[in-house]
Coordinates of C-alpha atoms in Angstrom, one line a residue:
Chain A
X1 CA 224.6 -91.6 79.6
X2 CA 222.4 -89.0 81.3
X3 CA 219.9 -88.9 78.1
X4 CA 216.7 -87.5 78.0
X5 CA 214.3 -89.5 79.4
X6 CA 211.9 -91.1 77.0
X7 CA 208.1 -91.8 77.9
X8 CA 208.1 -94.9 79.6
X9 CA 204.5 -96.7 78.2
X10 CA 205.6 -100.3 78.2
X11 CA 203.3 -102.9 78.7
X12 CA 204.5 -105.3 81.0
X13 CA 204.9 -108.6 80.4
X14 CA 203.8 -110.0 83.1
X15 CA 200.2 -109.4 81.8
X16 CA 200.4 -112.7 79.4
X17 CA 198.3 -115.8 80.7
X18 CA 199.9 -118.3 82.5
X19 CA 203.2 -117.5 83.5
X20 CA 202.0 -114.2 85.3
X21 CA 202.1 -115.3 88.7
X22 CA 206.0 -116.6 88.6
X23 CA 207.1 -113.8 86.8
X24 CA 205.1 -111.3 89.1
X25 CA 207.3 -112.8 92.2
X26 CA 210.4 -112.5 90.3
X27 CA 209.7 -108.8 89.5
X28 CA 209.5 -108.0 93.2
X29 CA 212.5 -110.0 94.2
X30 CA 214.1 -107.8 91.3
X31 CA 213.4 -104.7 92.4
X32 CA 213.6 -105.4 95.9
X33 CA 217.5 -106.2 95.4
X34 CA 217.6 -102.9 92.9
X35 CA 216.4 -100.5 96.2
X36 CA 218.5 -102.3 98.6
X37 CA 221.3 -102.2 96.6
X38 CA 220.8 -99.0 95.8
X39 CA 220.4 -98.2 99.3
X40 CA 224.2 -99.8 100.2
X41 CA 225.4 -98.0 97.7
X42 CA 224.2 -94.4 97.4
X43 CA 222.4 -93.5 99.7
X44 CA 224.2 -94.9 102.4
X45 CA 227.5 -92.1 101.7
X46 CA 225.1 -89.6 101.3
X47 CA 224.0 -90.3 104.5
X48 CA 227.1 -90.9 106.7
X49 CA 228.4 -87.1 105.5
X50 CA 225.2 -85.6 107.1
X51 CA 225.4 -87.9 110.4
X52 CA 229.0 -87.2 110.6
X53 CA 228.5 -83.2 109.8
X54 CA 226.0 -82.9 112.4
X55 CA 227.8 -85.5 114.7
X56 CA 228.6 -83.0 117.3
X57 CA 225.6 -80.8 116.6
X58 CA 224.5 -77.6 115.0
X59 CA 227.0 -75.0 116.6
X60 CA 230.2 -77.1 116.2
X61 CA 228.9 -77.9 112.4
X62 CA 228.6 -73.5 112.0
X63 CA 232.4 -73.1 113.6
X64 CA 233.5 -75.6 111.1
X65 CA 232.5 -74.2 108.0
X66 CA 233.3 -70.8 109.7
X67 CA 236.8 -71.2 109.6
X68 CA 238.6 -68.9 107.3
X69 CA 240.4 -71.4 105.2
X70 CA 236.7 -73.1 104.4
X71 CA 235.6 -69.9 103.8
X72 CA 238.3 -69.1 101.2
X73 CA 237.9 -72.0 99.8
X74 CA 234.0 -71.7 98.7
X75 CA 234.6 -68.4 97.9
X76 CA 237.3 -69.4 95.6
X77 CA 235.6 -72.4 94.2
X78 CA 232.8 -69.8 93.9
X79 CA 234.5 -67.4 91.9
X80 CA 236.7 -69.8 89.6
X81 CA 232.9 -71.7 88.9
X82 CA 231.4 -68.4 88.0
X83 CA 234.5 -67.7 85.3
X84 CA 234.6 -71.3 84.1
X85 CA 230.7 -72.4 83.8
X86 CA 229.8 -69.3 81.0
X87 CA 232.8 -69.2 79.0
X88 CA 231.8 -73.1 78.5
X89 CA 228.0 -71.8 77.9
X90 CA 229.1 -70.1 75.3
X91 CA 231.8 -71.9 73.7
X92 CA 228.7 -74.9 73.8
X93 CA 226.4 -73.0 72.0
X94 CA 228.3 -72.1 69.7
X95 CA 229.7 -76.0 68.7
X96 CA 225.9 -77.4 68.8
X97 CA 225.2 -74.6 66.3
X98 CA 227.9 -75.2 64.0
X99 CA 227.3 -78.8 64.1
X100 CA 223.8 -78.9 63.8
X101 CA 223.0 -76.3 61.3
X102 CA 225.9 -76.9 58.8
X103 CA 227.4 -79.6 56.5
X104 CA 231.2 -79.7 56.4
X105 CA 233.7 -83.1 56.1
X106 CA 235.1 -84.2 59.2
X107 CA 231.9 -83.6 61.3
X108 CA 231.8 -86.8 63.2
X109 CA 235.8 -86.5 63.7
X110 CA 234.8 -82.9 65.6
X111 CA 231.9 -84.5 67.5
X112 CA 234.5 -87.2 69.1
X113 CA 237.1 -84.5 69.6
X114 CA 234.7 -82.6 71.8
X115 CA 233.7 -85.6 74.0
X116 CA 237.2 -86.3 74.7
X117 CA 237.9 -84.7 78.0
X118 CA 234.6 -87.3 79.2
X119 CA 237.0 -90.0 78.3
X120 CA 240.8 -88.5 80.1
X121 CA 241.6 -88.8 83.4
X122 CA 241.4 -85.4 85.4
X123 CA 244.7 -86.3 86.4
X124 CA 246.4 -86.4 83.3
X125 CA 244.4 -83.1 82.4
X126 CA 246.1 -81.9 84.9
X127 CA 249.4 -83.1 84.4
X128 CA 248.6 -81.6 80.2
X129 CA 248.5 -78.3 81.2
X130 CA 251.3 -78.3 83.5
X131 CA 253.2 -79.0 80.4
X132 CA 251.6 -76.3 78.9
X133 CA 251.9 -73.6 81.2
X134 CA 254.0 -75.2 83.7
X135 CA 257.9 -73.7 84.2
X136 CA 259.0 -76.8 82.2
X137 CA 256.0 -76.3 79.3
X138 CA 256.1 -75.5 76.5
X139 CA 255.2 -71.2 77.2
X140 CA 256.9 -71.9 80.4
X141 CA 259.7 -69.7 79.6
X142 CA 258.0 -67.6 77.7
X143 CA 255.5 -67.0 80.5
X144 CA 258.6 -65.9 82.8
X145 CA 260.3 -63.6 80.8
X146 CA 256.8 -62.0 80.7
X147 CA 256.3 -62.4 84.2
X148 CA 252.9 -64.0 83.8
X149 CA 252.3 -66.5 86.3
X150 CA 249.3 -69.3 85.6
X151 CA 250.5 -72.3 87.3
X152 CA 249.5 -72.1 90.9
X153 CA 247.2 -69.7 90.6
X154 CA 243.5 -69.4 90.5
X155 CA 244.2 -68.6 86.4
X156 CA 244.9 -72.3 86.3
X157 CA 242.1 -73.8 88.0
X158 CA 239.7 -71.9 85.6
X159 CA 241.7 -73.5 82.7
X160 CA 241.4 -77.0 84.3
X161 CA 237.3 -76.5 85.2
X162 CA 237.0 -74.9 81.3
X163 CA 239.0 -78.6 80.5
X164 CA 237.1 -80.9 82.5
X165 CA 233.6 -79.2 82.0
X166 CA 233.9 -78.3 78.4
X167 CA 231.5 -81.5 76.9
X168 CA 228.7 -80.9 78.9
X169 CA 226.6 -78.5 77.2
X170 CA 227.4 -79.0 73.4
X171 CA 226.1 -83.1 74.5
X172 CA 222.9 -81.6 75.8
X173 CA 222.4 -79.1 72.8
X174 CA 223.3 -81.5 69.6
X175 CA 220.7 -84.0 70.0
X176 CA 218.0 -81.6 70.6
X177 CA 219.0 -78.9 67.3
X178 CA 219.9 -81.5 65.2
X179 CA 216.2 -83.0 65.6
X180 CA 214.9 -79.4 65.6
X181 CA 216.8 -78.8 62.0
X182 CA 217.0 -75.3 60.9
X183 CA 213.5 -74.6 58.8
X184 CA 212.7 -71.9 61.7
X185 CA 216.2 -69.9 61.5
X186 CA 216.1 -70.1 57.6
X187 CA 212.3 -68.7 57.6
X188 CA 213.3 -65.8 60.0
X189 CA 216.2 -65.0 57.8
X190 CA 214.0 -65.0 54.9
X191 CA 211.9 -62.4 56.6
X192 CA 214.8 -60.2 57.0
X193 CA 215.9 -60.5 60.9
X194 CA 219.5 -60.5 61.8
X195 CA 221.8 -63.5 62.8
X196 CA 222.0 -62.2 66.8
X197 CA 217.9 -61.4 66.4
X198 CA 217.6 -65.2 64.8
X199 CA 219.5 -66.8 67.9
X200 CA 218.0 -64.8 70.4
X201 CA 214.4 -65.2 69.5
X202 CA 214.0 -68.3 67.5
X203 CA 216.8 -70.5 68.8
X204 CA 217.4 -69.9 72.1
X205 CA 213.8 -70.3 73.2
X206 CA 213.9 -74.0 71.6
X207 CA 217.1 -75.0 73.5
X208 CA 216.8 -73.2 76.8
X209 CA 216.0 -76.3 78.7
X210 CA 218.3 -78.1 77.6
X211 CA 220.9 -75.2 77.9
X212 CA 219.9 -75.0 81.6
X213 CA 220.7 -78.6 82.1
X214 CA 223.8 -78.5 80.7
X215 CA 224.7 -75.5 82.5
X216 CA 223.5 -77.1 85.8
X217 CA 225.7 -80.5 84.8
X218 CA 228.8 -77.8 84.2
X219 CA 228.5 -76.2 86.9
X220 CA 228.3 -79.0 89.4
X221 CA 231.3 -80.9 87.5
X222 CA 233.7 -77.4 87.7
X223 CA 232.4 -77.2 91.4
X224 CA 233.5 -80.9 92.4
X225 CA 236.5 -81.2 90.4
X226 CA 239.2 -82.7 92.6
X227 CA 241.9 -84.4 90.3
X228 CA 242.7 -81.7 87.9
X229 CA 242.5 -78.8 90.2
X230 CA 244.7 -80.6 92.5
X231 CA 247.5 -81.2 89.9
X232 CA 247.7 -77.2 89.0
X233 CA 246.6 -75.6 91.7
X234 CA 249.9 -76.1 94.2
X235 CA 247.3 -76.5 97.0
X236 CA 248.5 -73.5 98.9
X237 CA 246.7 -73.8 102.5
X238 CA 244.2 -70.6 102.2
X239 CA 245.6 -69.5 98.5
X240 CA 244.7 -71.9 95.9
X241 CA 242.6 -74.2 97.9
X242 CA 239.3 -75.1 96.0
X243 CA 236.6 -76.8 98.5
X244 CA 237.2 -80.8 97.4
X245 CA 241.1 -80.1 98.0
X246 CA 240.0 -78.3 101.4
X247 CA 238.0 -81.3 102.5
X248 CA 240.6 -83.3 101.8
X249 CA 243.1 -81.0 103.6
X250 CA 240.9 -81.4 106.5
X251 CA 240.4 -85.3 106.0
X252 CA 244.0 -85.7 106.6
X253 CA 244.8 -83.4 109.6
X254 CA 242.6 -85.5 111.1
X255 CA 239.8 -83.1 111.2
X256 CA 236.5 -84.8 110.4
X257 CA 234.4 -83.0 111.5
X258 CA 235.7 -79.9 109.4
X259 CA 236.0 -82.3 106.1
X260 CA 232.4 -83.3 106.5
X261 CA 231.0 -79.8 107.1
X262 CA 232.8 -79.1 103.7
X263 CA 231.9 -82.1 102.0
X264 CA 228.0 -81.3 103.6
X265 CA 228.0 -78.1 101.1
X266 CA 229.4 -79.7 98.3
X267 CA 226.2 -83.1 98.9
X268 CA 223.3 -80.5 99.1
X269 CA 225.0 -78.5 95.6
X270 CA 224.7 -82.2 94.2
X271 CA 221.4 -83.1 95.8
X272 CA 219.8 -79.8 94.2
X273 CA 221.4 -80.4 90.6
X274 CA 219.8 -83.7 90.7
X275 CA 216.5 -81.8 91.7
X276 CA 216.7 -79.5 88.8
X277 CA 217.5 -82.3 86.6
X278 CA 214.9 -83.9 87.5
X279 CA 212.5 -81.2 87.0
X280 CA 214.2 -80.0 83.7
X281 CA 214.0 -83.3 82.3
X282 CA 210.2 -83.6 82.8
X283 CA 209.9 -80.4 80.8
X284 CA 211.8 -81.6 77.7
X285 CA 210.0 -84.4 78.3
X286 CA 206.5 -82.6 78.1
X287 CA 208.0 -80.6 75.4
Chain B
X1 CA 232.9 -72.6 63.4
X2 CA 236.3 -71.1 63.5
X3 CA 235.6 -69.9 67.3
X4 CA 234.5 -73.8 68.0
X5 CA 238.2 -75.2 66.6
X6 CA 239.7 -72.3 68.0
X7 CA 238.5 -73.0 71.6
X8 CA 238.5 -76.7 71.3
X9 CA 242.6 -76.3 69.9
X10 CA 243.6 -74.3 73.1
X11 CA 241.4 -75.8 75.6
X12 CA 241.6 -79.4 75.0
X13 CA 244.6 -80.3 72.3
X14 CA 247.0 -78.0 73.0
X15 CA 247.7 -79.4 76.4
X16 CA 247.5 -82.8 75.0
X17 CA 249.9 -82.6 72.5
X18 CA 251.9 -80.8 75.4
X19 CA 251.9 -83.8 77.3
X20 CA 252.7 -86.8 74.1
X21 CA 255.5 -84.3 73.2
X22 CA 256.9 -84.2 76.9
X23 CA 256.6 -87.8 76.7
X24 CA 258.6 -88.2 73.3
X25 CA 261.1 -86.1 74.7
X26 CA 263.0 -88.7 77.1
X27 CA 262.8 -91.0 74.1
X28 CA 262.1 -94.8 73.9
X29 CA 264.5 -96.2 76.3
X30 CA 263.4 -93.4 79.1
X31 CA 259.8 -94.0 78.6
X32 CA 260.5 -98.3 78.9
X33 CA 262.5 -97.0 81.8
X34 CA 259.6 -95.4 83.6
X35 CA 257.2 -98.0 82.7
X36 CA 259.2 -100.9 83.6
X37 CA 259.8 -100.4 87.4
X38 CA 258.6 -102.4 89.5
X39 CA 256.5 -99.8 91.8
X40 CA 254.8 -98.2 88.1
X41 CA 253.8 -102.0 87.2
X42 CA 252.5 -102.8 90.5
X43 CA 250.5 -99.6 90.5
X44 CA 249.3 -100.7 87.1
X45 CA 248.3 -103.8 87.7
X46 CA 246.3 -102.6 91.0
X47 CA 244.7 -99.8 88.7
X48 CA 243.6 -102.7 86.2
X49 CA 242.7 -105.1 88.6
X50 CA 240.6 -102.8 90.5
X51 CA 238.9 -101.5 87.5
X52 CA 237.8 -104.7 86.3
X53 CA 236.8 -106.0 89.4
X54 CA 234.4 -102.6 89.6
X55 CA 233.1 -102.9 85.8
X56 CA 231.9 -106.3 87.2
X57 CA 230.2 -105.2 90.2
X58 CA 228.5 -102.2 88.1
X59 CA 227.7 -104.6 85.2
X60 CA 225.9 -106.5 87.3
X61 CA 224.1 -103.8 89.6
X62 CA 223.8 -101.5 86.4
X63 CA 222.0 -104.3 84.1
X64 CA 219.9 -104.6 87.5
X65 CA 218.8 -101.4 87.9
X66 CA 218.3 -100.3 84.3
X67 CA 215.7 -103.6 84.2
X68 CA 214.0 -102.1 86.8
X69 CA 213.8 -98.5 85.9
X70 CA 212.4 -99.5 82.5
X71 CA 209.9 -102.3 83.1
X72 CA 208.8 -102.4 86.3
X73 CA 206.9 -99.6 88.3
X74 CA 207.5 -99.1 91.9
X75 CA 206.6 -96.3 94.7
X76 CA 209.8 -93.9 94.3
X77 CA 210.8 -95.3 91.1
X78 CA 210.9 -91.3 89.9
X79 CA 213.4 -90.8 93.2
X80 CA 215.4 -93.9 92.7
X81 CA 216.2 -92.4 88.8
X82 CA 217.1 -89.4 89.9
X83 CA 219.3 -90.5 92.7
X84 CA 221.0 -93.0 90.0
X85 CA 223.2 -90.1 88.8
X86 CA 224.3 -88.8 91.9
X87 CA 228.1 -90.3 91.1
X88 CA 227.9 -87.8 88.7
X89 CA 227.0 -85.0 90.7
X90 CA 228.4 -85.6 93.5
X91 CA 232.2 -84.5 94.2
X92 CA 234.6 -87.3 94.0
X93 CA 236.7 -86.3 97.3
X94 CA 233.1 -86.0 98.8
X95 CA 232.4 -89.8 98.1
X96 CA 235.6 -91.1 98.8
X97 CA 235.5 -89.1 101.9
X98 CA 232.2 -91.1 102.8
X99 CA 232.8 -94.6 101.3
X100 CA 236.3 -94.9 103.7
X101 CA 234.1 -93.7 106.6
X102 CA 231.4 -96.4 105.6
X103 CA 234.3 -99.2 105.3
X104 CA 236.8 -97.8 108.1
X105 CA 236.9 -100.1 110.9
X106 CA 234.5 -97.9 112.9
X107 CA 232.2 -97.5 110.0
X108 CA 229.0 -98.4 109.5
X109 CA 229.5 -101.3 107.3
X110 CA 233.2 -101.7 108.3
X111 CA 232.2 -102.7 112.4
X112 CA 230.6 -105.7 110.8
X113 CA 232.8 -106.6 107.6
X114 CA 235.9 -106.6 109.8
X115 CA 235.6 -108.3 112.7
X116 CA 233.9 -111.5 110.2
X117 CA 237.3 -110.8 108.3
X118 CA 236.2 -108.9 105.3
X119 CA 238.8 -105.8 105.5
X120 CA 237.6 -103.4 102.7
X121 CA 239.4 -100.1 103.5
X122 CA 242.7 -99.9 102.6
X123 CA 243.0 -102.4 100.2
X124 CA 242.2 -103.4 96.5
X125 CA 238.6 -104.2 97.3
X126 CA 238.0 -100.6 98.9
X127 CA 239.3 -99.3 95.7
X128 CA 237.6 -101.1 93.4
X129 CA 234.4 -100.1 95.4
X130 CA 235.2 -96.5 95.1
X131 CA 235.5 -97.0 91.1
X132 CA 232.4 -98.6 91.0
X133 CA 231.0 -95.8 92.6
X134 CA 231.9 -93.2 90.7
X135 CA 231.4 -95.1 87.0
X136 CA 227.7 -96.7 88.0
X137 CA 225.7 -93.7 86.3
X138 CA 227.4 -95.2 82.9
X139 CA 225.6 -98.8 82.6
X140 CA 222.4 -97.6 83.5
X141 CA 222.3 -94.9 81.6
X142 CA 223.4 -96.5 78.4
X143 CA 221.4 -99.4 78.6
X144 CA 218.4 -97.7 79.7
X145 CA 216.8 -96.2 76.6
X146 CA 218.4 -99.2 74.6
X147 CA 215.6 -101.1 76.6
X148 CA 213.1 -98.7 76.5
X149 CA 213.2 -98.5 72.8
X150 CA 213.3 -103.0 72.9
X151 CA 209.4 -104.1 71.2
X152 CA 208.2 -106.3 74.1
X153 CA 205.9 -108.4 71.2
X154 CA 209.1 -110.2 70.7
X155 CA 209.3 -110.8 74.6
X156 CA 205.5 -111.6 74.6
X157 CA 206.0 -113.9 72.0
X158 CA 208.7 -116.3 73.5
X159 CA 206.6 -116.2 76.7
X160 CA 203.5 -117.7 74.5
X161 CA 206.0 -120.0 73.0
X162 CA 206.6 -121.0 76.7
X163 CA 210.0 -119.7 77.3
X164 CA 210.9 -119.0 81.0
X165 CA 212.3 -116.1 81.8
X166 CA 216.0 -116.2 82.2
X167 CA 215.7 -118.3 78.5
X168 CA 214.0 -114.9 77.2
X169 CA 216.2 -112.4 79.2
X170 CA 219.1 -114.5 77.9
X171 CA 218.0 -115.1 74.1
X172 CA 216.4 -112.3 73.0
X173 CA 216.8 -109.2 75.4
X174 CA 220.7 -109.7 76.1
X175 CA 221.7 -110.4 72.4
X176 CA 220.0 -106.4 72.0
X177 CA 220.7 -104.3 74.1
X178 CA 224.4 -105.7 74.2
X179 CA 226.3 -103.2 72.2
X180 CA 224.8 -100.6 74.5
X181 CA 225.7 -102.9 77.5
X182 CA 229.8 -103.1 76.6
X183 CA 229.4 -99.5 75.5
X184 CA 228.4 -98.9 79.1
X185 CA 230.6 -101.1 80.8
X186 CA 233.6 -99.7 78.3
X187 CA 232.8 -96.4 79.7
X188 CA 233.0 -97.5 83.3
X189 CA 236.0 -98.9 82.9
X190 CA 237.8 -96.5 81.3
X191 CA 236.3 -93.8 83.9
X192 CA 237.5 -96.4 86.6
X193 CA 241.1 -96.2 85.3
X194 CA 241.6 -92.6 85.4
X195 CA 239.4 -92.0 88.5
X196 CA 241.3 -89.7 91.5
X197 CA 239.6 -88.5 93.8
X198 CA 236.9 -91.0 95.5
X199 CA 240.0 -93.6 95.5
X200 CA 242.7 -92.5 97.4
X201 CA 241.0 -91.7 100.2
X202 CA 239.9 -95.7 101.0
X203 CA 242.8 -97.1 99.4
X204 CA 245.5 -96.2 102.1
X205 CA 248.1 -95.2 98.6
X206 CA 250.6 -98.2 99.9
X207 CA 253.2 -98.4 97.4
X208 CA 253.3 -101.9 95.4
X209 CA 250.1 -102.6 97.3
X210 CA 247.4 -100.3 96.8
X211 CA 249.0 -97.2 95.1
X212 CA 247.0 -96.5 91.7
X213 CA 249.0 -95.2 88.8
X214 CA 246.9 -91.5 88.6
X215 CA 248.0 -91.7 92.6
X216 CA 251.4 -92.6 91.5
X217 CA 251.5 -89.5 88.7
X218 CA 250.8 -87.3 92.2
X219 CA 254.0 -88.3 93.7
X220 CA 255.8 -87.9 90.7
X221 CA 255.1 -84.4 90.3
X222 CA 255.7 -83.4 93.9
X223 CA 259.3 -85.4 93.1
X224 CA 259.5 -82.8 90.5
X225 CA 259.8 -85.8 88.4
X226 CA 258.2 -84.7 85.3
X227 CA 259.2 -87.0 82.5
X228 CA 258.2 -89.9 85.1
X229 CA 254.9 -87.8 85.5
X230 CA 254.2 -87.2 82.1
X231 CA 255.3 -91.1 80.8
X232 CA 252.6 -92.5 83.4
X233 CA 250.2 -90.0 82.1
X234 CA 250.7 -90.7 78.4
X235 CA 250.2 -94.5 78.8
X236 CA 246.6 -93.2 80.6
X237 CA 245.8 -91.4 78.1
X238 CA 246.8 -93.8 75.4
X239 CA 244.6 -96.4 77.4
X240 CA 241.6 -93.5 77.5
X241 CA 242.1 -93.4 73.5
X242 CA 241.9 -96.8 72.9
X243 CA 238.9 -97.5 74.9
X244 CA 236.8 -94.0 72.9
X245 CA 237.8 -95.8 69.7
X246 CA 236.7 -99.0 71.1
X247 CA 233.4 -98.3 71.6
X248 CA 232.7 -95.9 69.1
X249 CA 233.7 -99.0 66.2
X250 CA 231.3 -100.9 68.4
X251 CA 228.6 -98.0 68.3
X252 CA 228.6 -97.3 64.6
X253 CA 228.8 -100.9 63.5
X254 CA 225.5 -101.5 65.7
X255 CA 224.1 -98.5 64.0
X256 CA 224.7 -99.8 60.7
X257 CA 223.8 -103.4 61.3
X258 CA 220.2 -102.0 63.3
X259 CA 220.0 -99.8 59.9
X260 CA 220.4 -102.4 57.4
X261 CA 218.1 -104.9 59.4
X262 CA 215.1 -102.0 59.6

């Protein structure tokens, strides 16, 4: 899934004597059912959200997403994102680092518990920390005597996002400073520099691609997430209403037009992560 | 170290133990009770059914477009990769938003599926076109550098020996890259399983006819049902389990039979 891309210099092997020309046929009858498949299938919802978005043109397409419940909604998906995405920055770093750079038993048994929340439905993530925090969990009363509230509140939807999201950047990190090893850290603290000098000027400038695209794959994962959120959020109309939620909220009062001005913003934050993808995997690539 | 188990205890296994010990706590006869009516089994078998039915269709697309990706060159072949993991990137509610518009009668593809009788929205197909959806990103991606890393000499090699292409595609290539290829296809169908968001939008949540179990968890929880909630859950997350450990026996047994034949 989502690896680095490899350089592709394969010789085909349709350059072999005699059976080139049949082969050659088959190759484009191949590919031409790839890109129309390809078309059915992905390009074609990416396309009806814009046509439907822009249905009733430009103006009605501004009054949608102008509405103050859309509004509240990206500015609380914002906001929840921007809590969520570098707590997981950090709390990724810091597992690729411990993995990679040190022996200890039970090292592959930490690997798989890290890549679980890949595996669990965002439902039943959902439904987890309900138990948790919940007024039936397990702090739930302890929560209330304090007066703390998490359920229902934006609190919780950081807690799912830092749930759903948490994988993506220790998967981008491990492969890349297990293959580096750590020669360069162990040099630089043979010459006498400090553990926060070592990360900051020998290892970070080896990973930060990689960071990057693990950040951007966070970010777009706590951005989109649907299931989770909508377990422990209580989808208050206006309150705890994250964008997908709103878009579905819209979907089923019948108001297209508003879901697909939503859903417009939440395809071109896709769109660009796939562009910076892209671009950053070219550069480890090259690197 | 400490700060890595710390976070990974509170974030991910605290809640998960919350929910197995929510579970244990209406005992064996409460959970069978949950489990055994008839609208949680019908919603089961939909999920299953659906599932499988989309591991198909992305086995078969996914094999497709990893092929092409690796061997063949193409004008946008640089777009078309990209664009293979927009599933990923691309909100769930947003695509199940767009594939029921597709499907809907009105749709594009829907004005011409329904009227020749193929009705896709609102019913088991719908949904297992929405899983597929969301899980293709898994197949291709898995099997892609599996190929890449293939020695064509082999391929080159049957070819002299005058072996047609589907005899080579089907006795050397398949044989290789398949651990990565059920790896893939495990993935998908375990992501299928659990998946929310793209699905209820298309599949019209009927109950005993296309209500899928994480749809089903949902009601529960507005019921204030919780032990139903949480029972449903567990056997998702049991499922999830399984699957991981699945393909992770299947990974490092590859690993070690590609080790001892190098």
């Amino acid at each position: 899934m989502l690896a680095l891309e490899a350089p592709r210099a394969f010789p085909q092997a349709t350059a072999v004597g005699a059976n080139a020309r049949p082969t050659r046929s088959g190759q484009r009858l191949l590919i031409a059912t790839g890109l129309v498949l390809t078309a059915l299938f992905l390009v074609a919802p990416v396309a009806v959200i814009f046509s439907q978005a822009f249905a009733r043109g430009f103006a009605a397409y501004r009054s949608s997403i102008l509405q103050p419940e859309t509004l509240h909604a990206i500015w609380l998906t914002a906001v929840t994102a921007v809590i969520a995405v570098p707590i997981n920055m950090v709390f990724g770093v810091a597992a690729a680092w411990a993995i990679a750079k040190f022996r200890f038993p039970g090292k592959k048994t930490l690997i798989s518990l890290i890549e679980i929340p890949f595996s669990i439905s965002p439902i039943v993530a959902g439904v987890a920390y309900l138990l948790v925090y919940g007024s039936q969990g397990l702090f739930g009363e302890w929560l209330a005597d304090h007066d703390i509230r998490i359920m229902f509140t934006p609190a919780a939807i950081v807690l799912v996002m830092l749930f759903v999201t948490s994988p993506f950047v220790v998967r981008e990190l491990l492969p890349l400073m297990q293959a580096q090893g750590s020669e360069q850290e162990e040099a630089a603290a043979t010459l006498g520099a400090t553990g926060f000098q070592i990360f900051r000027r020998v290892t970070l400038p080896n990973i930060r691609w990689a960071l990057l695209y693990g950040t951007v794959l966070c970010s777009a994962r706590a951005i989109g997430e649907f299931g989770a959120v909508s377990v422990v959020s209580g989808r208050i109309r206006g309150e705890t209403n994250t964008l997908p939620l709103q878009i579905e909220l819209l979907y089923n009062d019948y108001n297209a037009a508003g879901a697909f001005a939503a859903a417009s913003t939440l395809t071109v934050i896709a769109l660009i992560t796939l562009l910076i993808k892209a671009v950053i995997e070219r550069r480890i690539g090259h690197a | 170290m400490g700060l890595t188990l710390t976070y990974l205890g509170i974030i991910v296994l605290l809640p998960l133990a919350a929910l197995i010990l929510k579970s244990a706590e209406i005992g064996f006869d409460g959970f069978w009770q949950v489990l055994s009516s008839p609208r949680v089994l019908a919603s089961f078998q939909l999920t299953f059914t659906a599932a499988l039915i989309a591991t198909m269709i992305n086995a078969v697309y996914g094999l497709l477009m990893a092929w092409i990706l690796v061997r063949y060159d193409f004008p946008g072949k640089r777009f078309v990769d990209a664009l293979v993991d927009l599933p990923f990137a691309l909100p769930t509610a947003v695509a199940g938003v767009a594939l029921t518009t597709l499907f809907a009668g009105t749709g594009w593809y829907g004005q011409w599926l329904e009227p020749a009788g193929i009705q896709v929205a609102y019913t088991i197909i719908g949904v297992a076109i929405a899983m597929a959806f969301t899980s293709v990103p898994f197949v291709i991606r898995t099997v892609q550098p599996v190929l890449e890393t293939l020695d064509s000499q082999i391929e080159e090699a049957s070819v002299t020996l005058g072996a047609y292409p589907f005899t080579i595609f089907r006795r050397v290539i398949l044989p290789m890259i398949a651990p990565a290829y059920l790896t893939g296809c495990a993935l998908a169908f375990a992501r299928s399983l659990g998946e929310f968001g793209a699905v209820i939008f298309i599949a019209g949540n009927l109950p005993f006819k296309t209500e899928i179990a994480a749809l089903l968890i949902f009601i529960r929880l507005e019921e204030f049902d919780y032990p139903a909630a949480s029972a449903i859950a567990a056997v998702l997350l049991a499922l999830a389990f399984i699957i991981l450990f699945a393909t992770n026996v299947l990974q490092a047994r590859w690993l070690r039979r590609r080790e001892a034949s190098a």
